[in-house]
């Protein structure tokens, strides 16, 4: 007991319920329900909101900022034990329990988990701690999750599931039997707090924009080491919006080179194709195999803004070098053709004679 003659011991009984247990856990040990003065109805109610724009492009990797607010409320009290008039100990304990019961709407130790059931949207972040929220309070900083939008995602709305798990004060028991009339307090007051787990789920929606999406559907052209040639690449707009005044640009890395790295495609409406033609040179020591070139399309969107597509792969094959005649065979061939020409001239001269 301190100099004020007041000593309080608070014992927190944390009951962690697993999914296999019923919603209301068994009464914890050392919790004497016969000494419980009130039962409280109501509790925390978390509401999550996505901060900022929720519309993204295919291929984006973005961070979602989610704010939370506790809109919980106490909807009622039920008196479990009547207090006799003049029983000062019971009166003080009853008042103390009422004060503690008001904390039943606080969400303690919030753990937020974001899930996606659609393979086009991937959640890259694991569960995030979001602290404790009292009634009427908003989170001091957003809870952050990183998501990845697949490059082949169709335009539309995609629901994500946000799970919010936390503890809340299910019940309180206040005990003690020593009353100091001089200070009007129970000097050996003990408080038992019974916690339970709760999980709320909420849907967070993200949208994928309607916009052009380009892919290569065909590549033709005979390219050999140490020879130039024309490369024909067919591009298709597989998106939902047209691309106006589209121009494609190819990046020619080794063993390719070109002075003609751009081709005009015109307006590509959804589902339509256009062929780009590039004049390519190939190094003489290039290895015959399949190579991958990068290309990108510059276009004007439906709002009149200039846009550049993501990199589009173009698979180009270099064919084995054409076989040429060895030197001696080449010389023999020339000699043979010269003799044949002489023979023809000789025969013509004989006919004239």
mmCIF file of C-alpha atoms in Angstrom:
data_model
loop_
_atom_site.group_PDB
_atom_site.id
_atom_site.type_symbol
_atom_site.label_atom_id
_atom_site.label_comp_id
_atom_site.label_asym_id
_atom_site.label_seq_id
_atom_site.Cartn_x
_atom_site.Cartn_y
_atom_site.Cartn_z
ATOM 1 C CA UNK A 1 0.000 0.000 0.000
ATOM 2 C CA UNK A 2 1.392 3.420 -0.931
ATOM 3 C CA UNK A 3 1.242 6.642 1.110
ATOM 4 C CA UNK A 4 -2.280 7.330 -0.123
ATOM 5 C CA UNK A 5 -3.401 3.974 1.108
ATOM 6 C CA UNK A 6 -4.389 2.880 -2.416
ATOM 7 C CA UNK A 7 -3.308 -0.253 -4.214
ATOM 8 C CA UNK A 8 -4.728 -1.544 -7.485
ATOM 9 C CA UNK A 9 -3.809 -4.699 -9.335
ATOM 10 C CA UNK A 10 -4.984 -5.224 -12.883
ATOM 11 C CA UNK A 11 -4.929 -8.751 -14.239
ATOM 12 C CA UNK A 12 -5.497 -9.090 -17.983
ATOM 13 C CA UNK A 13 -6.904 -12.449 -18.982
ATOM 14 C CA UNK A 14 -6.271 -12.770 -22.739
ATOM 15 C CA UNK A 15 -8.393 -15.455 -24.347
ATOM 16 C CA UNK A 16 -7.234 -16.124 -27.924
ATOM 17 C CA UNK A 17 -9.942 -17.921 -29.871
ATOM 18 C CA UNK A 18 -9.010 -20.082 -32.833
ATOM 19 C CA UNK A 19 -11.290 -20.561 -35.845
ATOM 20 C CA UNK A 20 -12.274 -23.974 -34.519
ATOM 21 C CA UNK A 21 -13.738 -22.531 -31.334
ATOM 22 C CA UNK A 22 -17.226 -21.058 -31.053
ATOM 23 C CA UNK A 23 -17.649 -17.297 -31.332
ATOM 24 C CA UNK A 24 -17.825 -16.894 -27.538
ATOM 25 C CA UNK A 25 -14.977 -18.505 -25.608
ATOM 26 C CA UNK A 26 -15.353 -20.401 -22.364
ATOM 27 C CA UNK A 27 -15.215 -18.461 -19.124
ATOM 28 C CA UNK A 28 -11.554 -17.867 -18.246
ATOM 29 C CA UNK A 29 -10.061 -19.172 -15.037
ATOM 30 C CA UNK A 30 -10.178 -16.894 -11.986
ATOM 31 C CA UNK A 31 -13.116 -14.996 -13.515
ATOM 32 C CA UNK A 32 -15.974 -15.203 -10.995
ATOM 33 C CA UNK A 33 -19.115 -14.396 -12.952
ATOM 34 C CA UNK A 34 -21.053 -14.098 -9.693
ATOM 35 C CA UNK A 35 -19.122 -10.910 -8.939
ATOM 36 C CA UNK A 36 -19.846 -9.425 -12.368
ATOM 37 C CA UNK A 37 -22.029 -6.306 -12.137
ATOM 38 C CA UNK A 38 -22.719 -5.593 -15.836
ATOM 39 C CA UNK A 39 -22.926 -7.199 -19.230
ATOM 40 C CA UNK A 40 -22.237 -4.787 -22.107
ATOM 41 C CA UNK A 41 -23.756 -5.052 -25.593
ATOM 42 C CA UNK A 42 -21.972 -3.687 -28.630
ATOM 43 C CA UNK A 43 -18.313 -3.534 -29.589
ATOM 44 C CA UNK A 44 -15.797 -2.321 -32.168
ATOM 45 C CA UNK A 45 -16.841 -1.863 -35.789
ATOM 46 C CA UNK A 46 -13.959 -1.135 -38.157
ATOM 47 C CA UNK A 47 -14.534 0.615 -41.471
ATOM 48 C CA UNK A 48 -11.729 0.661 -44.070
ATOM 49 C CA UNK A 49 -11.379 3.164 -46.918
ATOM 50 C CA UNK A 50 -8.957 3.168 -49.852
ATOM 51 C CA UNK A 51 -7.210 6.536 -50.019
ATOM 52 C CA UNK A 52 -6.736 8.119 -53.464
ATOM 53 C CA UNK A 53 -7.386 6.792 -56.944
ATOM 54 C CA UNK A 54 -8.341 3.124 -57.302
ATOM 55 C CA UNK A 55 -7.964 2.879 -61.098
ATOM 56 C CA UNK A 56 -4.759 1.435 -62.549
ATOM 57 C CA UNK A 57 -3.252 0.262 -65.825
ATOM 58 C CA UNK A 58 -2.308 -3.249 -66.881
ATOM 59 C CA UNK A 59 1.157 -4.181 -65.688
ATOM 60 C CA UNK A 60 1.141 -1.658 -62.809
ATOM 61 C CA UNK A 61 2.676 -2.439 -59.439
ATOM 62 C CA UNK A 62 1.112 -0.016 -56.935
ATOM 63 C CA UNK A 63 0.835 0.582 -53.207
ATOM 64 C CA UNK A 64 -2.667 0.806 -51.761
ATOM 65 C CA UNK A 65 -3.128 3.147 -48.783
ATOM 66 C CA UNK A 66 -5.994 2.044 -46.545
ATOM 67 C CA UNK A 67 -7.357 4.158 -43.698
ATOM 68 C CA UNK A 68 -9.394 2.639 -40.885
ATOM 69 C CA UNK A 69 -11.948 4.117 -38.508
ATOM 70 C CA UNK A 70 -13.626 2.538 -35.497
ATOM 71 C CA UNK A 71 -17.356 3.247 -35.703
ATOM 72 C CA UNK A 72 -18.221 0.891 -32.865
ATOM 73 C CA UNK A 73 -20.764 1.749 -30.170
ATOM 74 C CA UNK A 74 -22.132 0.410 -26.926
ATOM 75 C CA UNK A 75 -25.766 -0.413 -27.581
ATOM 76 C CA UNK A 76 -26.764 -1.265 -24.022
ATOM 77 C CA UNK A 77 -25.941 -2.488 -20.506
ATOM 78 C CA UNK A 78 -27.482 -5.289 -18.497
ATOM 79 C CA UNK A 79 -27.244 -5.263 -14.711
ATOM 80 C CA UNK A 80 -26.150 -8.658 -13.388
ATOM 81 C CA UNK A 81 -25.890 -7.912 -9.634
ATOM 82 C CA UNK A 82 -27.905 -5.521 -7.505
ATOM 83 C CA UNK A 83 -26.025 -3.474 -4.906
ATOM 84 C CA UNK A 84 -27.433 -2.980 -1.425
ATOM 85 C CA UNK A 85 -27.714 0.603 -0.276
ATOM 86 C CA UNK A 86 -24.939 1.427 2.178
ATOM 87 C CA UNK A 87 -22.644 -1.313 0.882
ATOM 88 C CA UNK A 88 -19.845 1.104 0.015
ATOM 89 C CA UNK A 89 -17.456 -1.573 -1.234
ATOM 90 C CA UNK A 90 -20.009 -2.927 -3.702
ATOM 91 C CA UNK A 91 -20.981 0.568 -4.812
ATOM 92 C CA UNK A 92 -17.360 1.528 -5.510
ATOM 93 C CA UNK A 93 -16.703 -1.716 -7.368
ATOM 94 C CA UNK A 94 -19.850 -1.300 -9.431
ATOM 95 C CA UNK A 95 -18.838 2.239 -10.462
ATOM 96 C CA UNK A 96 -15.323 1.083 -11.314
ATOM 97 C CA UNK A 97 -16.637 -1.754 -13.488
ATOM 98 C CA UNK A 98 -18.899 0.644 -15.357
ATOM 99 C CA UNK A 99 -15.854 2.770 -16.276
ATOM 100 C CA UNK A 100 -13.944 -0.263 -17.544
ATOM 101 C CA UNK A 101 -16.928 -1.593 -19.473
ATOM 102 C CA UNK A 102 -16.929 1.603 -21.553
ATOM 103 C CA UNK A 103 -13.665 0.367 -23.133
ATOM 104 C CA UNK A 104 -15.461 -2.574 -24.753
ATOM 105 C CA UNK A 105 -15.578 -0.765 -28.094
ATOM 106 C CA UNK A 106 -11.785 -0.428 -28.458
ATOM 107 C CA UNK A 107 -10.175 -2.660 -31.133
ATOM 108 C CA UNK A 108 -6.855 -3.872 -29.734
ATOM 109 C CA UNK A 109 -3.901 -5.092 -31.828
ATOM 110 C CA UNK A 110 -5.460 -4.873 -35.301
ATOM 111 C CA UNK A 111 -3.900 -7.198 -37.889
ATOM 112 C CA UNK A 112 -4.915 -6.446 -41.500
ATOM 113 C CA UNK A 113 -4.626 -9.016 -44.297
ATOM 114 C CA UNK A 114 -5.446 -8.289 -47.956
ATOM 115 C CA UNK A 115 -6.415 -11.164 -50.260
ATOM 116 C CA UNK A 116 -7.192 -11.528 -53.965
ATOM 117 C CA UNK A 117 -9.209 -14.409 -55.398
ATOM 118 C CA UNK A 118 -8.495 -13.355 -58.987
ATOM 119 C CA UNK A 119 -5.165 -14.451 -60.568
ATOM 120 C CA UNK A 120 -4.984 -11.188 -62.534
ATOM 121 C CA UNK A 121 -4.401 -9.221 -59.297
ATOM 122 C CA UNK A 122 -1.598 -10.380 -57.009
ATOM 123 C CA UNK A 123 -1.157 -9.093 -53.447
ATOM 124 C CA UNK A 124 2.575 -8.801 -52.781
ATOM 125 C CA UNK A 125 2.337 -7.768 -49.092
ATOM 126 C CA UNK A 126 1.705 -10.023 -46.113
ATOM 127 C CA UNK A 127 -0.357 -9.202 -42.998
ATOM 128 C CA UNK A 128 0.163 -5.665 -41.663
ATOM 129 C CA UNK A 129 -0.097 -4.453 -38.060
ATOM 130 C CA UNK A 130 -2.483 -1.520 -37.720
ATOM 131 C CA UNK A 131 -2.315 -0.766 -33.989
ATOM 132 C CA UNK A 132 -5.232 -0.081 -31.641
ATOM 133 C CA UNK A 133 -8.269 2.063 -32.408
ATOM 134 C CA UNK A 134 -10.619 3.577 -29.850
ATOM 135 C CA UNK A 135 -14.228 4.366 -30.672
ATOM 136 C CA UNK A 136 -14.615 7.262 -33.121
ATOM 137 C CA UNK A 137 -10.888 7.372 -33.892
ATOM 138 C CA UNK A 138 -9.180 7.072 -37.284
ATOM 139 C CA UNK A 139 -5.833 5.398 -37.918
ATOM 140 C CA UNK A 140 -2.945 7.853 -37.578
ATOM 141 C CA UNK A 141 -1.325 6.576 -40.791
ATOM 142 C CA UNK A 142 -2.573 4.394 -43.668
ATOM 143 C CA UNK A 143 -2.007 0.663 -43.721
ATOM 144 C CA UNK A 144 -0.075 -0.124 -46.925
ATOM 145 C CA UNK A 145 -0.367 -3.076 -49.288
ATOM 146 C CA UNK A 146 1.457 -3.578 -52.607
ATOM 147 C CA UNK A 147 -0.459 -5.206 -55.479
ATOM 148 C CA UNK A 148 0.584 -6.224 -58.990
ATOM 149 C CA UNK A 149 -1.779 -6.011 -61.967
ATOM 150 C CA UNK A 150 -1.076 -8.668 -64.612
ATOM 151 C CA UNK A 151 -0.263 -7.358 -68.094
ATOM 152 C CA UNK A 152 -3.069 -9.445 -69.598
ATOM 153 C CA UNK A 153 -5.756 -8.267 -67.162
ATOM 154 C CA UNK A 154 -9.066 -7.376 -68.845
ATOM 155 C CA UNK A 155 -10.482 -3.967 -68.001
ATOM 156 C CA UNK A 156 -13.005 -4.009 -65.175
ATOM 157 C CA UNK A 157 -13.524 -3.933 -61.405
ATOM 158 C CA UNK A 158 -11.741 -6.414 -59.153
ATOM 159 C CA UNK A 159 -12.794 -6.953 -55.512
ATOM 160 C CA UNK A 160 -10.105 -7.593 -52.890
ATOM 161 C CA UNK A 161 -10.934 -8.992 -49.442
ATOM 162 C CA UNK A 162 -9.587 -7.132 -46.412
ATOM 163 C CA UNK A 163 -9.575 -9.169 -43.199
ATOM 164 C CA UNK A 164 -9.261 -7.220 -39.943
ATOM 165 C CA UNK A 165 -8.495 -9.332 -36.883
ATOM 166 C CA UNK A 166 -8.279 -7.828 -33.408
ATOM 167 C CA UNK A 167 -9.053 -8.361 -29.718
ATOM 168 C CA UNK A 168 -11.797 -6.586 -27.848
ATOM 169 C CA UNK A 169 -12.849 -6.426 -24.217
ATOM 170 C CA UNK A 170 -15.616 -8.985 -23.792
ATOM 171 C CA UNK A 171 -16.190 -8.542 -20.074
ATOM 172 C CA UNK A 172 -14.702 -7.005 -16.916
ATOM 173 C CA UNK A 173 -14.755 -8.150 -13.317
ATOM 174 C CA UNK A 174 -13.779 -5.848 -10.454
ATOM 175 C CA UNK A 175 -13.169 -7.267 -6.972
ATOM 176 C CA UNK A 176 -11.951 -6.212 -3.543
ATOM 177 C CA UNK A 177 -13.129 -6.058 0.076
ATOM 178 C CA UNK A 178 -11.068 -3.398 1.888
ATOM 179 C CA UNK A 179 -12.702 0.015 1.964
ATOM 180 C CA UNK A 180 -10.917 3.116 3.281
ATOM 181 C CA UNK A 181 -13.652 5.507 4.345
ATOM 182 C CA UNK A 182 -11.140 8.322 4.735
ATOM 183 C CA UNK A 183 -10.399 8.421 1.042
ATOM 184 C CA UNK A 184 -13.562 6.665 -0.191
ATOM 185 C CA UNK A 185 -11.705 3.955 -2.131
ATOM 186 C CA UNK A 186 -11.388 0.182 -2.180
ATOM 187 C CA UNK A 187 -7.709 -0.246 -1.388
ATOM 188 C CA UNK A 188 -7.239 -3.833 -2.601
ATOM 189 C CA UNK A 189 -9.171 -3.511 -5.846
ATOM 190 C CA UNK A 190 -8.450 -6.126 -8.493
ATOM 191 C CA UNK A 191 -9.568 -5.957 -12.133
ATOM 192 C CA UNK A 192 -9.900 -8.943 -14.432
ATOM 193 C CA UNK A 193 -10.294 -8.167 -18.124
ATOM 194 C CA UNK A 194 -11.638 -10.869 -20.427
ATOM 195 C CA UNK A 195 -10.615 -10.438 -24.067
ATOM 196 C CA UNK A 196 -11.872 -12.264 -27.135
ATOM 197 C CA UNK A 197 -10.789 -12.293 -30.770
ATOM 198 C CA UNK A 198 -12.909 -10.978 -33.595
ATOM 199 C CA UNK A 199 -12.448 -10.831 -37.382
ATOM 200 C CA UNK A 200 -14.238 -8.480 -39.761
ATOM 201 C CA UNK A 201 -14.072 -8.666 -43.548
ATOM 202 C CA UNK A 202 -14.555 -5.872 -46.026
ATOM 203 C CA UNK A 203 -14.315 -5.544 -49.805
ATOM 204 C CA UNK A 204 -11.797 -3.127 -51.334
ATOM 205 C CA UNK A 205 -12.351 -2.572 -55.065
ATOM 206 C CA UNK A 206 -9.652 -1.748 -57.603
ATOM 207 C CA UNK A 207 -10.305 -0.958 -61.269
ATOM 208 C CA UNK A 208 -8.268 -1.714 -64.380
ATOM 209 C CA UNK A 209 -8.535 1.021 -67.019
ATOM 210 C CA UNK A 210 -9.965 0.627 -70.482
ATOM 211 C CA UNK A 211 -7.056 1.416 -72.794
ATOM 212 C CA UNK A 212 -5.187 0.045 -75.818
ATOM 213 C CA UNK A 213 -3.115 -3.085 -75.304
ATOM 214 C CA UNK A 214 -0.658 -4.219 -77.951
ATOM 215 C CA UNK A 215 0.748 -7.627 -78.815
ATOM 216 C CA UNK A 216 2.750 -9.117 -81.694
ATOM 217 C CA UNK A 217 0.780 -11.726 -83.621
ATOM 218 C CA UNK A 218 3.164 -12.512 -86.516
ATOM 219 C CA UNK A 219 6.795 -11.986 -87.555
ATOM 220 C CA UNK A 220 8.191 -12.791 -91.017
ATOM 221 C CA UNK A 221 11.371 -12.001 -92.953
ATOM 222 C CA UNK A 222 14.457 -13.912 -94.093
ATOM 223 C CA UNK A 223 17.471 -12.603 -92.246
ATOM 224 C CA UNK A 224 20.967 -14.119 -92.667
ATOM 225 C CA UNK A 225 24.361 -13.282 -91.155
ATOM 226 C CA UNK A 226 26.104 -10.477 -93.066
ATOM 227 C CA UNK A 227 22.966 -9.767 -95.055
ATOM 228 C CA UNK A 228 20.251 -7.168 -94.718
ATOM 229 C CA UNK A 229 16.587 -7.785 -95.173
ATOM 230 C CA UNK A 230 13.067 -6.625 -94.470
ATOM 231 C CA UNK A 231 11.397 -7.601 -91.222
ATOM 232 C CA UNK A 232 7.574 -7.680 -91.168
ATOM 233 C CA UNK A 233 5.951 -7.423 -87.716
ATOM 234 C CA UNK A 234 2.164 -7.578 -87.215
ATOM 235 C CA UNK A 235 0.833 -5.661 -84.182
ATOM 236 C CA UNK A 236 -2.684 -6.134 -82.761
ATOM 237 C CA UNK A 237 -4.636 -3.840 -80.445
ATOM 238 C CA UNK A 238 -6.177 -6.334 -77.979
ATOM 239 C CA UNK A 239 -7.412 -3.588 -75.644
ATOM 240 C CA UNK A 240 -10.734 -1.799 -75.325
ATOM 241 C CA UNK A 241 -9.841 1.676 -76.634
ATOM 242 C CA UNK A 242 -8.426 2.882 -79.997
ATOM 243 C CA UNK A 243 -4.859 4.088 -80.441
ATOM 244 C CA UNK A 244 -4.671 7.071 -82.784
ATOM 245 C CA UNK A 245 -1.681 7.942 -84.999
ATOM 246 C CA UNK A 246 0.283 4.976 -83.698
ATOM 247 C CA UNK A 247 3.998 4.731 -84.514
ATOM 248 C CA UNK A 248 6.123 1.751 -83.511
ATOM 249 C CA UNK A 249 9.804 2.020 -82.662
ATOM 250 C CA UNK A 250 12.125 -0.993 -82.454
ATOM 251 C CA UNK A 251 15.370 -1.180 -80.460
ATOM 252 C CA UNK A 252 17.938 -2.983 -82.588
ATOM 253 C CA UNK A 253 20.606 -4.505 -80.345
ATOM 254 C CA UNK A 254 23.452 -6.833 -81.348
ATOM 255 C CA UNK A 255 23.648 -8.569 -83.773
ATOM 256 C CA UNK A 256 21.121 -6.274 -85.460
ATOM 257 C CA UNK A 257 21.445 -2.718 -86.675
ATOM 258 C CA UNK A 258 19.198 -0.426 -88.643
ATOM 259 C CA UNK A 259 18.763 3.128 -89.780
ATOM 260 C CA UNK A 260 15.035 2.481 -90.191
ATOM 261 C CA UNK A 261 13.824 1.810 -86.636
ATOM 262 C CA UNK A 262 10.334 3.359 -86.868
ATOM 263 C CA UNK A 263 7.160 2.469 -88.761
ATOM 264 C CA UNK A 264 3.784 4.229 -88.915
ATOM 265 C CA UNK A 265 0.773 2.077 -88.037
ATOM 266 C CA UNK A 266 -1.993 4.678 -88.215
ATOM 267 C CA UNK A 267 -5.096 4.337 -86.029
ATOM 268 C CA UNK A 268 -5.458 0.924 -84.424
ATOM 269 C CA UNK A 269 -9.005 0.243 -83.261
ATOM 270 C CA UNK A 270 -9.725 -2.545 -80.756
ATOM 271 C CA UNK A 271 -9.218 -5.951 -82.360
ATOM 272 C CA UNK A 272 -7.459 -4.508 -85.444
ATOM 273 C CA UNK A 273 -3.929 -5.225 -86.733
ATOM 274 C CA UNK A 274 -1.284 -3.367 -88.711
ATOM 275 C CA UNK A 275 2.051 -4.436 -90.212
ATOM 276 C CA UNK A 276 5.304 -2.601 -89.481
ATOM 277 C CA UNK A 277 8.222 -3.013 -91.899
ATOM 278 C CA UNK A 278 11.810 -2.563 -90.727
ATOM 279 C CA UNK A 279 14.954 -2.686 -92.887
ATOM 280 C CA UNK A 280 17.420 -4.651 -90.769
ATOM 281 C CA UNK A 281 21.141 -5.396 -91.073
ATOM 282 C CA UNK A 282 22.726 -8.467 -89.457
ATOM 283 C CA UNK A 283 26.364 -8.814 -88.336
ATOM 284 C CA UNK A 284 28.445 -11.294 -90.326
ATOM 285 C CA UNK A 285 29.389 -13.293 -87.216
ATOM 286 C CA UNK A 286 25.802 -13.549 -85.907
ATOM 287 C CA UNK A 287 24.847 -16.962 -84.505
ATOM 288 C CA UNK A 288 21.801 -18.466 -86.226
ATOM 289 C CA UNK A 289 19.076 -18.634 -83.533
ATOM 290 C CA UNK A 290 15.997 -16.868 -82.193
ATOM 291 C CA UNK A 291 16.544 -13.349 -80.817
ATOM 292 C CA UNK A 292 14.238 -11.040 -78.889
ATOM 293 C CA UNK A 293 13.982 -7.350 -79.755
ATOM 294 C CA UNK A 294 12.173 -4.690 -77.773
ATOM 295 C CA UNK A 295 9.639 -2.387 -79.377
ATOM 296 C CA UNK A 296 7.207 0.254 -78.109
ATOM 297 C CA UNK A 297 4.252 2.072 -79.623
ATOM 298 C CA UNK A 298 3.703 5.807 -79.383
ATOM 299 C CA UNK A 299 0.053 6.822 -79.791
ATOM 300 C CA UNK A 300 -2.649 9.310 -78.886
ATOM 301 C CA UNK A 301 -5.373 8.162 -76.478
ATOM 302 C CA UNK A 302 -9.078 9.022 -76.593
ATOM 303 C CA UNK A 303 -8.453 12.108 -74.435
ATOM 304 C CA UNK A 304 -5.901 13.467 -76.904
ATOM 305 C CA UNK A 305 -2.901 12.704 -74.666
ATOM 306 C CA UNK A 306 0.322 11.215 -76.018
ATOM 307 C CA UNK A 307 1.077 7.782 -74.579
ATOM 308 C CA UNK A 308 3.851 5.201 -74.826
ATOM 309 C CA UNK A 309 3.065 1.513 -74.486
ATOM 310 C CA UNK A 310 4.966 -0.960 -72.343
ATOM 311 C CA UNK A 311 7.807 -2.791 -74.056
ATOM 312 C CA UNK A 312 6.562 -5.311 -76.623
ATOM 313 C CA UNK A 313 8.803 -8.290 -77.440
ATOM 314 C CA UNK A 314 9.521 -9.170 -81.080
ATOM 315 C CA UNK A 315 11.020 -12.629 -81.621
ATOM 316 C CA UNK A 316 13.275 -12.625 -84.695
ATOM 317 C CA UNK A 317 15.096 -15.636 -86.143
ATOM 318 C CA UNK A 318 18.464 -15.402 -87.877
ATOM 319 C CA UNK A 319 18.761 -18.235 -90.403
ATOM 320 C CA UNK A 320 21.980 -20.175 -91.110
ATOM 321 C CA UNK A 321 24.237 -18.496 -93.666
ATOM 322 C CA UNK A 322 23.672 -19.463 -97.259
ATOM 323 C CA UNK A 323 26.232 -22.010 -98.522
ATOM 324 C CA UNK A 324 28.660 -20.648 -101.111
ATOM 325 C CA UNK A 325 30.884 -22.615 -103.531
ATOM 326 C CA UNK A 326 34.497 -23.170 -102.429
ATOM 327 C CA UNK A 327 37.140 -21.146 -104.293
ATOM 328 C CA UNK A 328 38.377 -23.885 -106.617
ATOM 329 C CA UNK A 329 34.844 -24.914 -107.532
ATOM 330 C CA UNK A 330 33.963 -21.301 -108.176
ATOM 331 C CA UNK A 331 37.019 -20.894 -110.468
ATOM 332 C CA UNK A 332 36.282 -24.137 -112.287
ATOM 333 C CA UNK A 333 32.737 -23.009 -112.864
ATOM 334 C CA UNK A 334 33.894 -19.733 -114.408
ATOM 335 C CA UNK A 335 36.366 -21.551 -116.644
ATOM 336 C CA UNK A 336 33.694 -23.985 -117.753
ATOM 337 C CA UNK A 337 31.312 -21.159 -118.612
ATOM 338 C CA UNK A 338 34.084 -19.386 -120.566
ATOM 339 C CA UNK A 339 34.838 -22.545 -122.562
ATOM 340 C CA UNK A 340 31.147 -23.008 -123.264
ATOM 341 C CA UNK A 341 30.886 -19.446 -124.526
ATOM 342 C CA UNK A 342 33.914 -19.976 -126.790
ATOM 343 C CA UNK A 343 32.400 -23.183 -128.130
ATOM 344 C CA UNK A 344 29.156 -21.408 -128.976
ATOM 345 C CA UNK A 345 31.027 -18.635 -130.774
ATOM 346 C CA UNK A 346 33.140 -21.190 -132.659
ATOM 347 C CA UNK A 347 30.034 -23.045 -133.862
ATOM 348 C CA UNK A 348 28.413 -19.825 -135.018
ATOM 349 C CA UNK A 349 31.568 -18.960 -137.013
ATOM 350 C CA UNK A 350 31.582 -22.410 -138.663
ATOM 351 C CA UNK A 351 27.998 -21.978 -139.796
ATOM 352 C CA UNK A 352 28.811 -18.625 -141.377
ATOM 353 C CA UNK A 353 31.797 -20.135 -143.247
#
